[in-house]
PDB file of C-alpha atoms and ligand atoms in Angstrom:
ATOM      1  CA  MET V   1       0.000   0.000   0.000  1.00 56.00           C
ATOM      2  CA  ALA V   2       1.321   3.472  -0.847  1.00 57.00           C
ATOM      3  CA  PRO V   3       2.113   5.596   2.214  1.00 58.00           C
ATOM      4  CA  ALA V   4      -0.534   8.213   2.973  1.00 59.00           C
ATOM      5  CA  ALA V   5       0.412  11.673   1.716  1.00 61.00           C
ATOM      6  CA  ALA V   6       1.389  14.096   4.490  1.00 63.00           C
ATOM      7  CA  PRO V   7      -1.723  16.096   5.446  1.00 78.00           C
ATOM      8  CA  ARG V   8      -1.706  19.606   4.010  1.00 88.00           C
ATOM      9  CA  PRO V   9      -2.184  22.584   6.279  1.00 95.00           C
ATOM     10  CA  LYS V  10      -5.268  24.722   5.932  1.00 97.00           C
ATOM     11  CA  VAL V  11      -4.013  27.979   4.419  1.00 98.00           C
ATOM     12  CA  ILE V  12      -5.995  31.103   5.320  1.00 98.00           C
ATOM     13  CA  ALA V  13      -5.362  34.540   3.809  1.00 98.00           C
ATOM     14  CA  PHE V  14      -6.623  37.640   5.642  1.00 98.00           C
ATOM     15  CA  ALA V  15      -7.515  40.195   3.019  1.00 98.00           C
ATOM     16  CA  ASN V  16      -9.286  43.506   2.471  1.00 96.00           C
ATOM     17  CA  GLN V  17      -7.778  46.231   0.313  1.00 95.00           C
ATOM     18  CA  LYS V  18      -9.122  48.793   2.747  1.00 94.00           C
ATOM     19  CA  GLY V  19      -6.514  49.856   5.309  1.00 94.00           C
ATOM     20  CA  GLY V  20      -6.910  49.627   9.065  1.00 94.00           C
ATOM     21  CA  VAL V  21      -9.737  47.061   9.215  1.00 95.00           C
ATOM     22  CA  ALA V  22      -7.828  44.690  11.567  1.00 97.00           C
ATOM     23  CA  LYS V  23      -6.290  42.264   9.047  1.00 98.00           C
ATOM     24  CA  THR V  24      -3.024  42.076  10.995  1.00 98.00           C
ATOM     25  CA  THR V  25      -4.731  41.977  14.400  1.00 98.00           C
ATOM     26  CA  THR V  26      -6.981  39.150  13.195  1.00 98.00           C
ATOM     27  CA  THR V  27      -4.140  37.167  11.590  1.00 98.00           C
ATOM     28  CA  LEU V  28      -2.093  37.222  14.801  1.00 98.00           C
ATOM     29  CA  ASN V  29      -4.866  36.638  17.319  1.00 98.00           C
ATOM     30  CA  LEU V  30      -6.699  33.928  15.402  1.00 98.00           C
ATOM     31  CA  ALA V  31      -3.342  32.192  14.870  1.00 98.00           C
ATOM     32  CA  ALA V  32      -2.688  32.478  18.618  1.00 98.00           C
ATOM     33  CA  ALA V  33      -6.114  30.962  19.303  1.00 98.00           C
ATOM     34  CA  PHE V  34      -5.379  28.019  16.967  1.00 98.00           C
ATOM     35  CA  ALA V  35      -2.011  27.530  18.714  1.00 98.00           C
ATOM     36  CA  GLU V  36      -3.731  27.550  22.118  1.00 97.00           C
ATOM     37  CA  GLU V  37      -5.897  24.655  20.868  1.00 96.00           C
ATOM     38  CA  GLY V  38      -2.701  22.695  20.198  1.00 97.00           C
ATOM     39  CA  HIS V  39      -2.477  23.283  16.450  1.00 98.00           C
ATOM     40  CA  ARG V  40       0.848  23.877  14.703  1.00 98.00           C
ATOM     41  CA  VAL V  41       0.618  27.356  13.213  1.00 98.00           C
ATOM     42  CA  LEU V  42       2.714  29.463  10.869  1.00 98.00           C
ATOM     43  CA  CYS V  43       1.996  33.171  10.328  1.00 98.00           C
ATOM     44  CA  VAL V  44       3.271  34.783   7.144  1.00 98.00           C
ATOM     45  CA  ASP V  45       3.791  38.549   6.861  1.00 98.00           C
ATOM     46  CA  MET V  46       3.178  39.597   3.251  1.00 98.00           C
ATOM     47  CA  ASP V  47       2.824  43.302   4.073  1.00 98.00           C
ATOM     48  CA  PRO V  48       5.808  45.630   3.476  1.00 97.00           C
ATOM     49  CA  GLN V  49       4.600  47.657   6.486  1.00 97.00           C
ATOM     50  CA  GLY V  50       5.770  44.670   8.572  1.00 98.00           C
ATOM     51  CA  ASN V  51       3.095  45.209  11.228  1.00 98.00           C
ATOM     52  CA  LEU V  52       2.632  41.499  11.921  1.00 98.00           C
ATOM     53  CA  THR V  53       6.396  41.055  12.296  1.00 98.00           C
ATOM     54  CA  MET V  54       6.543  44.076  14.635  1.00 98.00           C
ATOM     55  CA  SER V  55       3.552  42.907  16.651  1.00 97.00           C
ATOM     56  CA  GLN V  56       5.650  39.919  17.771  1.00 97.00           C
ATOM     57  CA  GLY V  57       8.456  42.232  18.867  1.00 97.00           C
ATOM     58  CA  ILE V  58      10.645  41.651  15.791  1.00 97.00           C
ATOM     59  CA  ASP V  59      12.223  44.637  14.001  1.00 97.00           C
ATOM     60  CA  PRO V  60      11.607  44.356  10.217  1.00 95.00           C
ATOM     61  CA  ASP V  61      14.797  46.388   9.671  1.00 93.00           C
ATOM     62  CA  THR V  62      16.920  43.548  11.036  1.00 92.00           C
ATOM     63  CA  VAL V  63      15.220  40.550   9.403  1.00 95.00           C
ATOM     64  CA  GLU V  64      17.533  38.726   7.005  1.00 95.00           C
ATOM     65  CA  PRO V  65      16.528  36.797   4.972  1.00 97.00           C
ATOM     66  CA  SER V  66      12.872  37.806   4.811  1.00 98.00           C
ATOM     67  CA  MET V  67       9.782  37.098   2.710  1.00 98.00           C
ATOM     68  CA  TYR V  68      11.387  39.342   0.069  1.00 98.00           C
ATOM     69  CA  ASP V  69      14.158  36.790  -0.450  1.00 98.00           C
ATOM     70  CA  VAL V  70      11.638  33.923  -0.374  1.00 98.00           C
ATOM     71  CA  LEU V  71       9.463  35.499  -3.077  1.00 98.00           C
ATOM     72  CA  VAL V  72      12.127  37.069  -5.263  1.00 97.00           C
ATOM     73  CA  HIS V  73      15.163  34.767  -4.869  1.00 96.00           C
ATOM     74  CA  ASP V  74      13.431  31.468  -3.971  1.00 96.00           C
ATOM     75  CA  VAL V  75      15.215  31.280  -0.590  1.00 98.00           C
ATOM     76  CA  PRO V  76      13.577  28.470   1.483  1.00 98.00           C
ATOM     77  CA  ILE V  77      10.800  29.942   3.644  1.00 98.00           C
ATOM     78  CA  THR V  78      12.197  28.170   6.730  1.00 98.00           C
ATOM     79  CA  GLU V  79      15.100  30.657   6.637  1.00 98.00           C
ATOM     80  CA  ALA V  80      12.696  33.607   7.064  1.00 98.00           C
ATOM     81  CA  ILE V  81      10.896  32.035  10.038  1.00 98.00           C
ATOM     82  CA  ARG V  82      11.441  33.265  13.611  1.00 98.00           C
ATOM     83  CA  THR V  83       9.674  31.733  16.588  1.00 98.00           C
ATOM     84  CA  VAL V  84       8.051  33.895  19.247  1.00 97.00           C
ATOM     85  CA  GLU V  85       4.525  32.922  20.360  1.00 96.00           C
ATOM     86  CA  MET V  86       4.338  30.889  17.169  1.00 96.00           C
ATOM     87  CA  ASP V  87       6.360  30.580  13.978  1.00 98.00           C
ATOM     88  CA  ILE V  88       6.318  33.704  11.837  1.00 98.00           C
ATOM     89  CA  ALA V  89       7.763  34.168   8.367  1.00 98.00           C
ATOM     90  CA  CYS V  90       8.886  37.782   8.625  1.00 98.00           C
ATOM     91  CA  ALA V  91       8.581  40.805   6.378  1.00 98.00           C
ATOM     92  CA  SER V  92      11.329  43.355   5.947  1.00 96.00           C
ATOM     93  CA  ILE V  93      11.162  46.882   4.607  1.00 91.00           C
ATOM     94  CA  ASP V  94      12.471  45.798   1.184  1.00 94.00           C
ATOM     95  CA  LEU V  95       9.290  43.736   0.660  1.00 96.00           C
ATOM     96  CA  ALA V  96       7.940  47.000  -0.776  1.00 94.00           C
ATOM     97  CA  GLY V  97      10.165  46.351  -3.810  1.00 96.00           C
ATOM     98  CA  ALA V  98       9.071  42.729  -4.217  1.00 97.00           C
ATOM     99  CA  GLU V  99       6.153  43.442  -6.566  1.00 96.00           C
ATOM    100  CA  ILE V 100       8.448  45.134  -9.066  1.00 96.00           C
ATOM    101  CA  ALA V 101      11.256  42.590  -8.599  1.00 96.00           C
ATOM    102  CA  MET V 102       8.785  39.722  -9.203  1.00 96.00           C
ATOM    103  CA  SER V 103       7.016  41.350 -12.121  1.00 93.00           C
ATOM    104  CA  THR V 104       9.263  39.782 -14.777  1.00 93.00           C
ATOM    105  CA  LYS V 105       9.437  36.386 -13.094  1.00 94.00           C
ATOM    106  CA  ILE V 106       7.673  33.447 -14.740  1.00 94.00           C
ATOM    107  CA  GLY V 107       5.049  32.122 -12.319  1.00 95.00           C
ATOM    108  CA  ARG V 108       5.151  35.364 -10.330  1.00 97.00           C
ATOM    109  CA  GLU V 109       1.666  34.791  -8.910  1.00 98.00           C
ATOM    110  CA  ARG V 110       2.676  31.382  -7.533  1.00 98.00           C
ATOM    111  CA  SER V 111       5.904  32.231  -5.669  1.00 98.00           C
ATOM    112  CA  LEU V 112       4.264  31.909  -2.238  1.00 98.00           C
ATOM    113  CA  GLU V 113       2.374  28.736  -3.115  1.00 98.00           C
ATOM    114  CA  LYS V 114       5.668  27.256  -4.285  1.00 97.00           C
ATOM    115  CA  ALA V 115       7.451  28.319  -1.084  1.00 98.00           C
ATOM    116  CA  PHE V 116       4.841  26.425   0.971  1.00 98.00           C
ATOM    117  CA  ARG V 117       5.464  23.101  -0.813  1.00 96.00           C
ATOM    118  CA  THR V 118       8.511  22.307   1.333  1.00 93.00           C
ATOM    119  CA  ILE V 119       6.749  22.898   4.679  1.00 96.00           C
ATOM    120  CA  ASN V 120       3.328  21.397   4.040  1.00 87.00           C
ATOM    121  CA  GLY V 121       3.724  18.599   6.584  1.00 92.00           C
ATOM    122  CA  ASP V 122       4.967  20.916   9.334  1.00 97.00           C
ATOM    123  CA  TYR V 123       1.819  22.911  10.092  1.00 98.00           C
ATOM    124  CA  ASP V 124      -1.933  22.508  10.611  1.00 97.00           C
ATOM    125  CA  PHE V 125      -2.652  26.161   9.780  1.00 98.00           C
ATOM    126  CA  ILE V 126      -0.850  28.820   7.772  1.00 98.00           C
ATOM    127  CA  CYS V 127      -2.223  32.350   8.348  1.00 98.00           C
ATOM    128  CA  ILE V 128      -1.193  34.979   5.788  1.00 98.00           C
ATOM    129  CA  ASP V 129      -1.422  38.712   6.501  1.00 98.00           C
ATOM    130  CA  THR V 130      -1.749  40.866   3.367  1.00 98.00           C
ATOM    131  CA  PRO V 131      -1.220  44.566   2.611  1.00 98.00           C
ATOM    132  CA  PRO V 132      -4.104  46.999   2.009  1.00 97.00           C
ATOM    133  CA  SER V 133      -4.035  46.595  -1.783  1.00 96.00           C
ATOM    134  CA  LEU V 134      -4.936  44.007  -4.403  1.00 94.00           C
ATOM    135  CA  GLY V 135      -1.432  43.939  -5.931  1.00 96.00           C
ATOM    136  CA  LEU V 136       0.907  41.029  -6.586  1.00 97.00           C
ATOM    137  CA  LEU V 137       1.650  40.341  -2.903  1.00 98.00           C
ATOM    138  CA  THR V 138      -2.062  39.902  -2.140  1.00 98.00           C
ATOM    139  CA  ILE V 139      -2.540  37.888  -5.355  1.00 98.00           C
ATOM    140  CA  ASN V 140       0.253  35.552  -4.204  1.00 98.00           C
ATOM    141  CA  ALA V 141      -1.553  35.105  -0.879  1.00 98.00           C
ATOM    142  CA  LEU V 142      -4.941  34.417  -2.522  1.00 98.00           C
ATOM    143  CA  THR V 143      -3.323  31.970  -4.951  1.00 98.00           C
ATOM    144  CA  ALA V 144      -1.684  30.032  -2.100  1.00 98.00           C
ATOM    145  CA  ALA V 145      -4.816  30.051   0.087  1.00 98.00           C
ATOM    146  CA  ASP V 146      -7.614  27.553   0.610  1.00 98.00           C
ATOM    147  CA  LYS V 147      -9.742  30.114   2.413  1.00 98.00           C
ATOM    148  CA  VAL V 148     -10.003  33.868   2.816  1.00 98.00           C
ATOM    149  CA  ILE V 149     -11.128  35.679   5.945  1.00 98.00           C
ATOM    150  CA  VAL V 150     -12.253  39.231   5.251  1.00 97.00           C
ATOM    151  CA  PRO V 151     -12.169  41.578   8.247  1.00 96.00           C
ATOM    152  CA  VAL V 152     -14.490  44.562   7.776  1.00 94.00           C
ATOM    153  CA  GLN V 153     -14.929  47.638   9.834  1.00 91.00           C
ATOM    154  CA  CYS V 154     -18.635  48.217  10.145  1.00 81.00           C
ATOM    155  CA  GLU V 155     -19.052  51.306   8.019  1.00 72.00           C
ATOM    156  CA  TYR V 156     -21.000  51.669   4.809  1.00 64.00           C
ATOM    157  CA  LEU V 157     -18.013  52.760   2.772  1.00 65.00           C
ATOM    158  CA  SER V 158     -15.848  49.764   3.642  1.00 71.00           C
ATOM    159  CA  MET V 159     -18.624  47.448   2.466  1.00 72.00           C
ATOM    160  CA  ARG V 160     -18.455  48.745  -1.077  1.00 76.00           C
ATOM    161  CA  GLY V 161     -14.842  47.598  -1.197  1.00 84.00           C
ATOM    162  CA  LEU V 162     -16.028  44.047  -0.522  1.00 90.00           C
ATOM    163  CA  LEU V 163     -17.500  43.826  -4.015  1.00 90.00           C
ATOM    164  CA  GLN V 164     -14.128  44.726  -5.501  1.00 91.00           C
ATOM    165  CA  LEU V 165     -12.468  42.028  -3.387  1.00 94.00           C
ATOM    166  CA  GLN V 166     -15.058  39.512  -4.583  1.00 94.00           C
ATOM    167  CA  ASN V 167     -14.281  40.437  -8.203  1.00 94.00           C
ATOM    168  CA  THR V 168     -10.565  39.875  -7.594  1.00 95.00           C
ATOM    169  CA  LEU V 169     -11.351  36.499  -6.034  1.00 97.00           C
ATOM    170  CA  SER V 170     -13.425  35.491  -9.078  1.00 97.00           C
ATOM    171  CA  MET V 171     -10.473  36.384 -11.279  1.00 97.00           C
ATOM    172  CA  ILE V 172      -8.138  34.320  -9.063  1.00 98.00           C
ATOM    173  CA  ARG V 173     -10.546  31.349  -9.241  1.00 98.00           C
ATOM    174  CA  GLU V 174     -10.737  31.567 -13.028  1.00 98.00           C
ATOM    175  CA  ASN V 175      -7.021  31.868 -13.643  1.00 97.00           C
ATOM    176  CA  LEU V 176      -4.941  30.688 -10.704  1.00 97.00           C
ATOM    177  CA  ASN V 177      -6.692  28.878  -7.863  1.00 98.00           C
ATOM    178  CA  PRO V 178     -10.118  27.401  -8.692  1.00 98.00           C
ATOM    179  CA  ASP V 179     -10.833  26.208  -5.140  1.00 97.00           C
ATOM    180  CA  VAL V 180     -10.232  29.344  -3.054  1.00 98.00           C
ATOM    181  CA  GLN V 181     -13.324  30.335  -1.076  1.00 97.00           C
ATOM    182  CA  ILE V 182     -14.315  32.980   1.424  1.00 97.00           C
ATOM    183  CA  GLU V 183     -14.298  31.337   4.856  1.00 97.00           C
ATOM    184  CA  GLY V 184     -16.164  34.280   6.290  1.00 97.00           C
ATOM    185  CA  ILE V 185     -16.562  38.008   6.691  1.00 96.00           C
ATOM    186  CA  LEU V 186     -15.579  39.225  10.156  1.00 96.00           C
ATOM    187  CA  PRO V 187     -17.070  42.400  11.654  1.00 95.00           C
ATOM    188  CA  THR V 188     -14.229  44.149  13.499  1.00 95.00           C
ATOM    189  CA  LEU V 189     -13.816  47.347  15.515  1.00 93.00           C
ATOM    190  CA  VAL V 190     -17.488  47.005  16.459  1.00 93.00           C
ATOM    191  CA  ASP V 191     -18.763  49.737  18.718  1.00 90.00           C
ATOM    192  CA  ALA V 192     -21.979  48.128  19.886  1.00 79.00           C
ATOM    193  CA  ARG V 193     -23.166  51.324  21.539  1.00 84.00           C
ATOM    194  CA  THR V 194     -23.702  53.257  18.325  1.00 85.00           C
ATOM    195  CA  LEU V 195     -26.760  53.000  16.145  1.00 85.00           C
ATOM    196  CA  HIS V 196     -24.543  53.373  13.099  1.00 84.00           C
ATOM    197  CA  ALA V 197     -22.637  50.187  13.970  1.00 84.00           C
ATOM    198  CA  GLN V 198     -25.908  48.284  14.474  1.00 87.00           C
ATOM    199  CA  GLU V 199     -27.244  49.452  11.119  1.00 88.00           C
ATOM    200  CA  ALA V 200     -23.982  48.622   9.364  1.00 87.00           C
ATOM    201  CA  LEU V 201     -24.029  45.094  10.834  1.00 90.00           C
ATOM    202  CA  GLU V 202     -27.613  44.597   9.631  1.00 90.00           C
ATOM    203  CA  LEU V 203     -26.700  45.799   6.160  1.00 89.00           C
ATOM    204  CA  LEU V 204     -23.699  43.457   6.069  1.00 90.00           C
ATOM    205  CA  GLU V 205     -25.912  40.495   6.988  1.00 92.00           C
ATOM    206  CA  GLU V 206     -28.571  41.496   4.461  1.00 91.00           C
ATOM    207  CA  ASN V 207     -25.988  41.573   1.683  1.00 90.00           C
ATOM    208  CA  PHE V 208     -23.724  38.695   2.602  1.00 92.00           C
ATOM    209  CA  GLY V 209     -26.022  36.416   4.659  1.00 92.00           C
ATOM    210  CA  ASP V 210     -24.364  33.474   6.347  1.00 92.00           C
ATOM    211  CA  GLN V 211     -20.968  34.433   4.917  1.00 95.00           C
ATOM    212  CA  VAL V 212     -20.806  36.784   7.919  1.00 95.00           C
ATOM    213  CA  PHE V 213     -19.275  35.111  10.988  1.00 97.00           C
ATOM    214  CA  ALA V 214     -21.401  35.005  14.136  1.00 96.00           C
ATOM    215  CA  SER V 215     -18.309  36.212  16.037  1.00 96.00           C
ATOM    216  CA  ARG V 216     -17.931  39.965  16.469  1.00 94.00           C
ATOM    217  CA  ILE V 217     -14.711  41.726  17.469  1.00 96.00           C
ATOM    218  CA  LYS V 218     -15.490  44.703  19.675  1.00 95.00           C
ATOM    219  CA  LYS V 219     -13.512  47.888  19.855  1.00 94.00           C
ATOM    220  CA  THR V 220     -11.091  47.935  22.779  1.00 96.00           C
ATOM    221  CA  VAL V 221      -7.752  49.574  23.459  1.00 97.00           C
ATOM    222  CA  ARG V 222      -6.272  46.150  24.376  1.00 97.00           C
ATOM    223  CA  PHE V 223      -5.685  45.511  20.667  1.00 97.00           C
ATOM    224  CA  ALA V 224      -3.464  48.579  20.443  1.00 97.00           C
ATOM    225  CA  GLU V 225      -1.652  47.804  23.729  1.00 97.00           C
ATOM    226  CA  ALA V 226      -0.729  44.153  23.110  1.00 97.00           C
ATOM    227  CA  PRO V 227       1.485  44.617  20.000  1.00 96.00           C
ATOM    228  CA  VAL V 228       3.521  47.296  21.790  1.00 96.00           C
ATOM    229  CA  LYS V 229       4.506  44.525  24.225  1.00 96.00           C
ATOM    230  CA  GLY V 230       5.176  42.144  21.318  1.00 97.00           C
ATOM    231  CA  MET V 231       2.258  39.927  22.273  1.00 97.00           C
ATOM    232  CA  SER V 232      -1.050  38.650  20.985  1.00 98.00           C
ATOM    233  CA  VAL V 233      -4.064  39.723  23.023  1.00 98.00           C
ATOM    234  CA  LEU V 234      -4.423  36.074  24.087  1.00 98.00           C
ATOM    235  CA  ARG V 235      -1.077  36.307  25.880  1.00 98.00           C
ATOM    236  CA  TYR V 236      -1.374  39.973  26.940  1.00 98.00           C
ATOM    237  CA  GLU V 237      -4.726  39.574  28.683  1.00 98.00           C
ATOM    238  CA  PRO V 238      -5.589  35.873  28.569  1.00 98.00           C
ATOM    239  CA  ASN V 239      -8.777  36.162  30.578  1.00 98.00           C
ATOM    240  CA  GLY V 240     -10.191  39.288  28.924  1.00 97.00           C
ATOM    241  CA  PRO V 241     -13.135  39.565  26.529  1.00 97.00           C
ATOM    242  CA  ALA V 242     -10.860  40.589  23.621  1.00 98.00           C
ATOM    243  CA  ALA V 243      -8.959  37.278  23.821  1.00 98.00           C
ATOM    244  CA  ASP V 244     -12.242  35.391  24.129  1.00 98.00           C
ATOM    245  CA  SER V 245     -13.629  36.970  20.976  1.00 98.00           C
ATOM    246  CA  TYR V 246     -10.789  35.463  18.932  1.00 98.00           C
ATOM    247  CA  ARG V 247     -11.144  32.084  20.712  1.00 98.00           C
ATOM    248  CA  GLN V 248     -14.791  32.186  19.679  1.00 98.00           C
ATOM    249  CA  LEU V 249     -13.791  32.915  16.081  1.00 98.00           C
ATOM    250  CA  ALA V 250     -11.305  30.001  16.182  1.00 98.00           C
ATOM    251  CA  LYS V 251     -14.137  27.695  17.282  1.00 98.00           C
ATOM    252  CA  GLU V 252     -16.267  28.885  14.375  1.00 97.00           C
ATOM    253  CA  VAL V 253     -13.492  28.304  11.847  1.00 97.00           C
ATOM    254  CA  LEU V 254     -12.595  24.894  13.315  1.00 96.00           C
ATOM    255  CA  SER V 255     -16.243  23.820  13.219  1.00 94.00           C
ATOM    256  CA  HIS V 256     -16.366  24.576   9.489  1.00 85.00           C
ATOM    257  CA  GLY V 257     -14.299  21.379   9.166  1.00 61.00           C
ATOM    258  CA  GLN V 258     -10.997  20.539   7.592  1.00 45.00           C
ATOM    259  CA  ARG V 259     -11.502  22.278   4.264  1.00 41.00           C
TER     260      ARG V 259
HETATM  261  N1  LIG E 416     -11.009  45.427  17.909  1.00 71.98           N
HETATM  262  C1  LIG E 416     -10.200  46.480  17.932  1.00 71.98           C
HETATM  263  N2  LIG E 416     -10.437  47.499  18.790  1.00 71.98           N
HETATM  264  C2  LIG E 416      -9.641  48.596  18.823  1.00 71.98           C
HETATM  265  N3  LIG E 416      -8.565  48.759  18.053  1.00 71.98           N
HETATM  266  C3  LIG E 416      -8.278  47.781  17.167  1.00 71.98           C
HETATM  267  C4  LIG E 416      -9.070  46.595  17.057  1.00 71.98           C
HETATM  268  N4  LIG E 416      -8.534  45.810  16.101  1.00 71.98           N
HETATM  269  C5  LIG E 416      -7.466  46.472  15.625  1.00 71.98           C
HETATM  270  N5  LIG E 416      -7.293  47.644  16.264  1.00 71.98           N
HETATM  271  C6  LIG E 416      -6.282  48.682  16.014  1.00 71.98           C
HETATM  272  O1  LIG E 416      -6.615  49.308  14.795  1.00 71.98           O
HETATM  273  C7  LIG E 416      -5.441  49.568  14.042  1.00 71.98           C
HETATM  274  C8  LIG E 416      -5.538  48.863  12.702  1.00 71.98           C
HETATM  275  O2  LIG E 416      -5.514  47.462  12.924  1.00 71.98           O
HETATM  276  P1  LIG E 416      -4.642  46.499  12.006  1.00 71.98           P
HETATM  277  O3  LIG E 416      -3.245  47.000  11.915  1.00 71.98           O
HETATM  278  O4  LIG E 416      -4.837  45.115  12.483  1.00 71.98           O
HETATM  279  O5  LIG E 416      -5.408  46.737  10.621  1.00 71.98           O
HETATM  280  P2  LIG E 416      -4.922  46.314   9.167  1.00 71.98           P
HETATM  281  O6  LIG E 416      -6.144  46.030   8.367  1.00 71.98           O
HETATM  282  O7  LIG E 416      -3.917  45.220   9.259  1.00 71.98           O
HETATM  283  O8  LIG E 416      -4.224  47.651   8.664  1.00 71.98           O
HETATM  284  P3  LIG E 416      -3.350  47.826   7.313  1.00 71.98           P
HETATM  285  O9  LIG E 416      -4.357  47.862   6.210  1.00 71.98           O
HETATM  286  O10 LIG E 416      -2.613  49.108   7.490  1.00 71.98           O
HETATM  287  O11 LIG E 416      -2.449  46.638   7.216  1.00 71.98           O
HETATM  288  C9  LIG E 416      -4.275  49.113  14.890  1.00 71.98           C
HETATM  289  O12 LIG E 416      -3.767  50.199  15.616  1.00 71.98           O
HETATM  290  C10 LIG E 416      -4.890  48.097  15.843  1.00 71.98           C
HETATM  291  O13 LIG E 416      -4.194  48.014  17.060  1.00 71.98           O
HETATM  292 MG1  LIG E 417      -1.999  45.159   8.478  1.00 71.98          MG
END
């Protein structure tokens, strides 16, 4: 009998071309919640801003090699991984030049997917943070992903951007990755006290139905405090409601089954 193939990790990209909607916060804290459940997790920082890398206390100025070298020079991704709360493949400032450096490369949309091939057996989940754009770095993430989690700040304007993201995903499915699906849309920075937030949540559910997670991430200053200490909120305030909201989200994602 042929040996069973090593199980593949579930690869989740966190994407929304709108800035400041909690992509990085969600990548880190959901990954921390998976790790707390005993899963082997890798986070990947595909954003030249390096916020995910920084939020684990790592200085993107000192990372060598980084995701830039992985994407542009095919350096093994294991060489860009540092371990803090979990494994993290780090960004450096020069990642900003990666889109141009990759633009003439054959298979430029598949560089990340290719980098994952050597580590598939090592992780249960790979969580990819993306920049606030739909450029080549985000396209690499969506091409390598099984699922996409879309954090949205509950405002009318940010919802219009969701349609654009859906169009990009259709294009990715047609040309690069037929199986990629939205795992869910996550309302973030929710201020439950305002009528505007309530109305925005209702509108989101009207338009996107059960694609919207039941979990809600409320606004709290803990999410700004934790990264300054180089920690996830789950480590910074393990018993607080902010940590619990991401544990709840982890339960929802895990109950959707293994792909
Ligand atoms: N639930 C929350 N409550 C309050 N502040 C939050 C919450 N989630 C995130 N923040 C803060 O909001 C800011 C934006 O969050 P984050 O960096 O995760 O967004 P992003 O979508 O990754 O941004 P960018 O598009 O620039 O990459 C950060 O300062 C973060 O600490
Ligand atoms: Mg970010």
